[in-house]
Amino acid sequence: MAEDTITMQDNVALRRALIEAVAVRVIDHVDELSDLDRAIGDGDHGLNMKRGFEEILARLDELADKPWPEALKAGGMALVMKVGGASGPLYGTAFMTLGKALPEKLDPAAFSAAMSAAVAAVKARGKSDAGQKTLLDVVIPLADQLEKGELDPKAIRDRAAESALATVPMLATRGRASFLGERSVGHMDPGARSSQLIIEAVCEVLEGWM
Ligand code: ADP
Ligand code: MG
């Protein structure tokens, strides 16, 4: 009983730290994300994401108190409602699918399977895949890493940084950036960058926790 209580309190504290770190990281990069979107889109990605993650921060206590599946489903729903644009439904789908796919008791295999399910759901929702200069170019490599059993947060955030950078020379063939054709080449995809920021924030909290 006492041990259960401690584990539960740990989980709430860790969940709170993770959710808060992700939200703060995205909000802190509002200008960078909007600048990236101004180059190859309509310049709203930073504000879209900020609106969504401010809602997450406003509901931090409530979300942190829920078990992971419920917290992710509720958080994903909030992002769908608040972020808007193309990215809102995609991020919302990703987090809601993670929540639906995760068992209450987390383990690496379950987390990897849930991440693969989330990636598949985003692909279906966006009718998109790897190599089209979108956030998928960061989250597909993450799912691949997890599937191979990579659990080192440093290796995971290094790969996310490489993956976001690798979108610079890509030609966009999905989303607003695809309207630019060849002119989309030479800029980092804003959604790839926001996905990297989210992954990085999660990894940094876990590194500090371990
Ligand atoms: P909008 O394009 O409606 O203005 P945002 O600016 O908030 O929405 O988000 C743009 C980002 O959404 C892109 O940088 C890209 O990563 C992602 N995105 C857009 N369309 C798709 C798609 N079909 N599949 C995957 N990701 C997409
Ligand atoms: Mg935009």
Coordinates of C-alpha atoms and ligand atoms in Angstrom, one line a residue:
M1 CA 0.0 0.0 0.0
A2 CA 2.7 2.5 1.0
E3 CA 4.8 1.5 -2.0
D4 CA 1.8 1.8 -4.3
T5 CA 1.2 5.3 -3.0
I6 CA 4.8 6.3 -3.6
T7 CA 4.7 4.9 -7.1
M8 CA 1.5 6.8 -7.9
Q9 CA 2.9 10.0 -6.5
D10 CA 6.0 9.5 -8.6
N11 CA 4.0 9.0 -11.7
V12 CA 1.9 12.1 -11.1
A13 CA 5.1 14.2 -10.5
L14 CA 6.8 12.8 -13.6
R15 CA 3.7 13.2 -15.7
R16 CA 3.4 16.8 -14.6
A17 CA 7.0 17.5 -15.3
L18 CA 6.8 16.0 -18.8
I19 CA 3.6 17.7 -19.8
E20 CA 4.8 21.1 -18.4
A21 CA 8.2 20.8 -20.1
V22 CA 6.6 20.0 -23.5
A23 CA 4.2 22.9 -23.3
V24 CA 6.7 25.4 -22.1
R25 CA 9.2 24.3 -24.8
V26 CA 6.7 24.8 -27.6
I27 CA 5.5 28.1 -26.2
D28 CA 9.0 29.4 -25.8
H29 CA 9.6 28.7 -29.5
V30 CA 6.5 30.5 -30.9
D31 CA 8.5 33.0 -32.9
E32 CA 10.9 30.4 -34.4
L33 CA 8.0 28.1 -35.4
S34 CA 6.1 31.0 -37.0
D35 CA 9.2 32.2 -38.8
L36 CA 9.8 28.7 -40.3
D37 CA 6.1 28.6 -41.3
R38 CA 6.4 32.1 -42.8
A39 CA 9.1 30.9 -45.1
I40 CA 7.2 27.9 -46.6
G41 CA 3.6 28.3 -45.3
D42 CA 1.3 31.0 -43.8
G43 CA 3.3 31.9 -40.7
D44 CA 0.8 30.6 -38.1
H45 CA 2.4 27.4 -36.8
G46 CA 4.0 29.1 -33.7
L47 CA 0.7 30.7 -32.7
N48 CA -1.3 27.6 -33.5
M49 CA 0.9 25.5 -31.3
K50 CA 1.1 28.2 -28.6
R51 CA -2.7 28.4 -28.4
G52 CA -2.9 24.6 -28.0
F53 CA -0.2 24.3 -25.4
E54 CA -1.4 27.2 -23.3
E55 CA -4.6 25.2 -22.9
I56 CA -2.5 22.2 -21.9
L57 CA -0.7 24.4 -19.3
A58 CA -4.0 25.8 -18.0
R59 CA -5.2 22.2 -17.4
L60 CA -1.9 20.9 -16.1
D61 CA -3.1 19.7 -12.7
E62 CA -6.1 17.9 -14.2
L63 CA -4.1 16.2 -16.9
A64 CA -1.2 15.2 -14.6
D65 CA -3.7 13.6 -12.2
K66 CA -5.0 11.2 -14.9
P67 CA -3.3 7.9 -15.8
W68 CA -1.2 8.2 -19.0
P69 CA -3.9 6.8 -21.4
E70 CA -6.5 9.3 -20.1
A71 CA -4.1 12.2 -19.9
L72 CA -2.9 11.7 -23.5
K73 CA -6.5 11.3 -24.9
A74 CA -7.7 14.5 -23.1
G75 CA -4.5 16.4 -24.1
G76 CA -4.9 15.3 -27.7
M77 CA -8.5 16.4 -27.7
A78 CA -7.5 19.8 -26.4
L79 CA -5.0 20.2 -29.1
V80 CA -7.5 19.3 -31.8
M81 CA -9.9 22.0 -30.4
K82 CA -7.3 24.7 -29.9
V83 CA -4.4 24.4 -32.3
G84 CA -6.3 24.5 -35.6
G85 CA -4.6 24.5 -39.0
A86 CA -3.4 21.2 -40.5
S87 CA -1.2 20.5 -37.5
G88 CA -4.0 20.5 -34.8
P89 CA -5.8 17.5 -36.1
L90 CA -2.5 15.7 -36.8
Y91 CA -1.0 16.3 -33.3
G92 CA -4.3 15.6 -31.8
T93 CA -4.6 12.3 -33.6
A94 CA -1.0 11.4 -32.6
F95 CA -1.6 12.0 -28.8
M96 CA -5.1 10.5 -28.8
T97 CA -3.9 7.4 -30.5
L98 CA -1.0 7.1 -28.1
G99 CA -3.5 7.3 -25.3
K100 CA -5.8 4.7 -26.8
A101 CA -3.0 2.3 -27.5
L102 CA -1.1 2.6 -24.2
P103 CA -1.8 0.3 -21.3
E104 CA -2.0 1.9 -17.9
K105 CA 1.2 0.2 -16.8
L106 CA 3.8 1.5 -19.2
D107 CA 6.7 -0.6 -20.5
P108 CA 9.1 0.0 -23.4
A109 CA 7.4 -2.6 -25.7
A110 CA 4.0 -1.1 -25.1
F111 CA 5.3 2.4 -25.6
S112 CA 6.9 1.4 -28.9
A113 CA 3.8 -0.3 -30.2
A114 CA 1.7 2.8 -29.2
M115 CA 4.1 5.1 -31.0
S116 CA 3.9 3.0 -34.1
A117 CA 0.1 3.1 -33.9
A118 CA 0.2 6.9 -33.5
V119 CA 2.4 7.3 -36.6
A120 CA 0.1 5.1 -38.6
A121 CA -2.9 7.2 -37.5
V122 CA -1.1 10.4 -38.5
K123 CA -0.2 9.0 -41.9
A124 CA -3.8 8.0 -42.5
R125 CA -5.2 11.3 -41.3
G126 CA -2.6 13.4 -43.3
K127 CA -2.6 11.0 -46.3
S128 CA 1.2 11.4 -46.0
D129 CA 4.3 9.4 -45.4
A130 CA 8.1 9.8 -45.0
G131 CA 10.0 12.1 -47.2
Q132 CA 7.3 14.7 -47.9
K133 CA 8.8 17.3 -45.6
T134 CA 6.3 17.1 -42.7
L135 CA 6.4 16.3 -39.0
L136 CA 6.3 12.6 -40.0
D137 CA 9.9 13.0 -41.0
V138 CA 10.7 13.4 -37.3
V139 CA 8.2 11.0 -35.7
I140 CA 8.7 8.1 -38.1
P141 CA 12.4 7.8 -37.2
L142 CA 11.4 8.0 -33.5
A143 CA 9.0 5.1 -33.9
D144 CA 11.7 3.2 -35.8
Q145 CA 14.2 3.8 -33.0
L146 CA 11.8 2.6 -30.4
E147 CA 11.0 -0.5 -32.4
K148 CA 14.7 -1.3 -32.5
G149 CA 14.8 -1.1 -28.7
E150 CA 16.6 2.3 -28.5
L151 CA 15.7 3.7 -25.0
D152 CA 18.6 6.2 -24.5
P153 CA 16.9 9.7 -24.3
K154 CA 20.1 11.3 -25.6
A155 CA 20.3 9.1 -28.7
I156 CA 16.6 9.7 -29.2
R157 CA 16.8 13.5 -29.0
D158 CA 20.0 13.5 -31.2
R159 CA 18.1 11.6 -33.9
A160 CA 15.1 14.0 -33.7
A161 CA 17.5 16.9 -34.2
E162 CA 19.1 15.2 -37.2
S163 CA 15.7 14.3 -38.6
A164 CA 14.4 17.9 -38.4
L165 CA 17.5 19.2 -40.0
A166 CA 17.1 16.6 -42.8
T167 CA 13.8 18.2 -43.8
V168 CA 15.8 21.3 -45.0
P169 CA 16.8 20.0 -48.4
M170 CA 13.5 18.1 -48.9
L171 CA 10.8 19.1 -51.4
A172 CA 7.4 19.5 -49.7
T173 CA 4.7 17.4 -51.3
R174 CA 2.1 17.6 -48.5
G175 CA 0.5 20.5 -46.7
R176 CA 0.7 24.2 -47.5
A177 CA 4.4 24.1 -48.2
S178 CA 3.8 21.8 -51.2
F179 CA 2.1 24.8 -53.0
L180 CA 5.6 26.3 -53.2
G181 CA 7.1 23.4 -55.2
E182 CA 10.9 23.8 -55.6
R183 CA 10.8 27.0 -53.4
S184 CA 10.0 24.8 -50.4
V185 CA 13.6 23.4 -50.6
G186 CA 16.1 25.0 -48.3
H187 CA 13.9 25.5 -45.2
M188 CA 13.2 23.4 -42.2
D189 CA 9.7 22.2 -42.0
P190 CA 7.9 23.9 -39.1
G191 CA 6.0 20.8 -38.0
A192 CA 9.2 18.8 -38.0
R193 CA 10.8 21.4 -35.8
S194 CA 7.8 21.4 -33.4
S195 CA 7.9 17.6 -33.2
Q196 CA 11.6 17.8 -32.5
L197 CA 11.0 20.3 -29.7
I198 CA 8.4 18.0 -28.1
I199 CA 10.7 15.0 -28.3
E200 CA 13.7 16.9 -26.9
A201 CA 11.7 18.2 -23.9
V202 CA 10.5 14.7 -23.1
C203 CA 14.0 13.3 -23.3
E204 CA 15.5 16.0 -21.2
V205 CA 13.0 15.5 -18.4
L206 CA 13.7 11.7 -18.5
E207 CA 17.4 12.3 -18.5
G208 CA 17.1 14.4 -15.4
W209 CA 14.8 11.8 -13.8
M210 CA 16.9 8.7 -14.3
Ligands
ADP1 P1 -1.4 25.1 -41.7 O1 -0.5 24.4 -42.7 O2 -2.8 24.7 -41.9 O3 -1.1 26.5 -41.6 P2 0.3 24.7 -39.4 O4 1.1 25.8 -39.9 O5 -0.1 24.8 -37.9 O6 -1.0 24.4 -40.2 O7 1.1 23.3 -39.5 C1 2.0 23.1 -40.6 C2 2.7 21.8 -40.4 O8 1.8 20.7 -40.4 C3 3.7 21.5 -41.6 O9 4.9 22.1 -41.3 C4 3.8 20.0 -41.6 O10 4.8 19.5 -40.7 C5 2.4 19.6 -41.0 N1 1.5 19.0 -42.0 C6 0.7 19.7 -42.9 N2 0.1 18.9 -43.7 C7 0.5 17.6 -43.3 C8 0.1 16.3 -43.8 N3 -0.8 16.1 -44.8 N4 0.7 15.2 -43.2 C9 1.6 15.4 -42.2 N5 2.0 16.6 -41.7 C10 1.4 17.7 -42.3
MG2 MG 0.7 27.4 -41.1

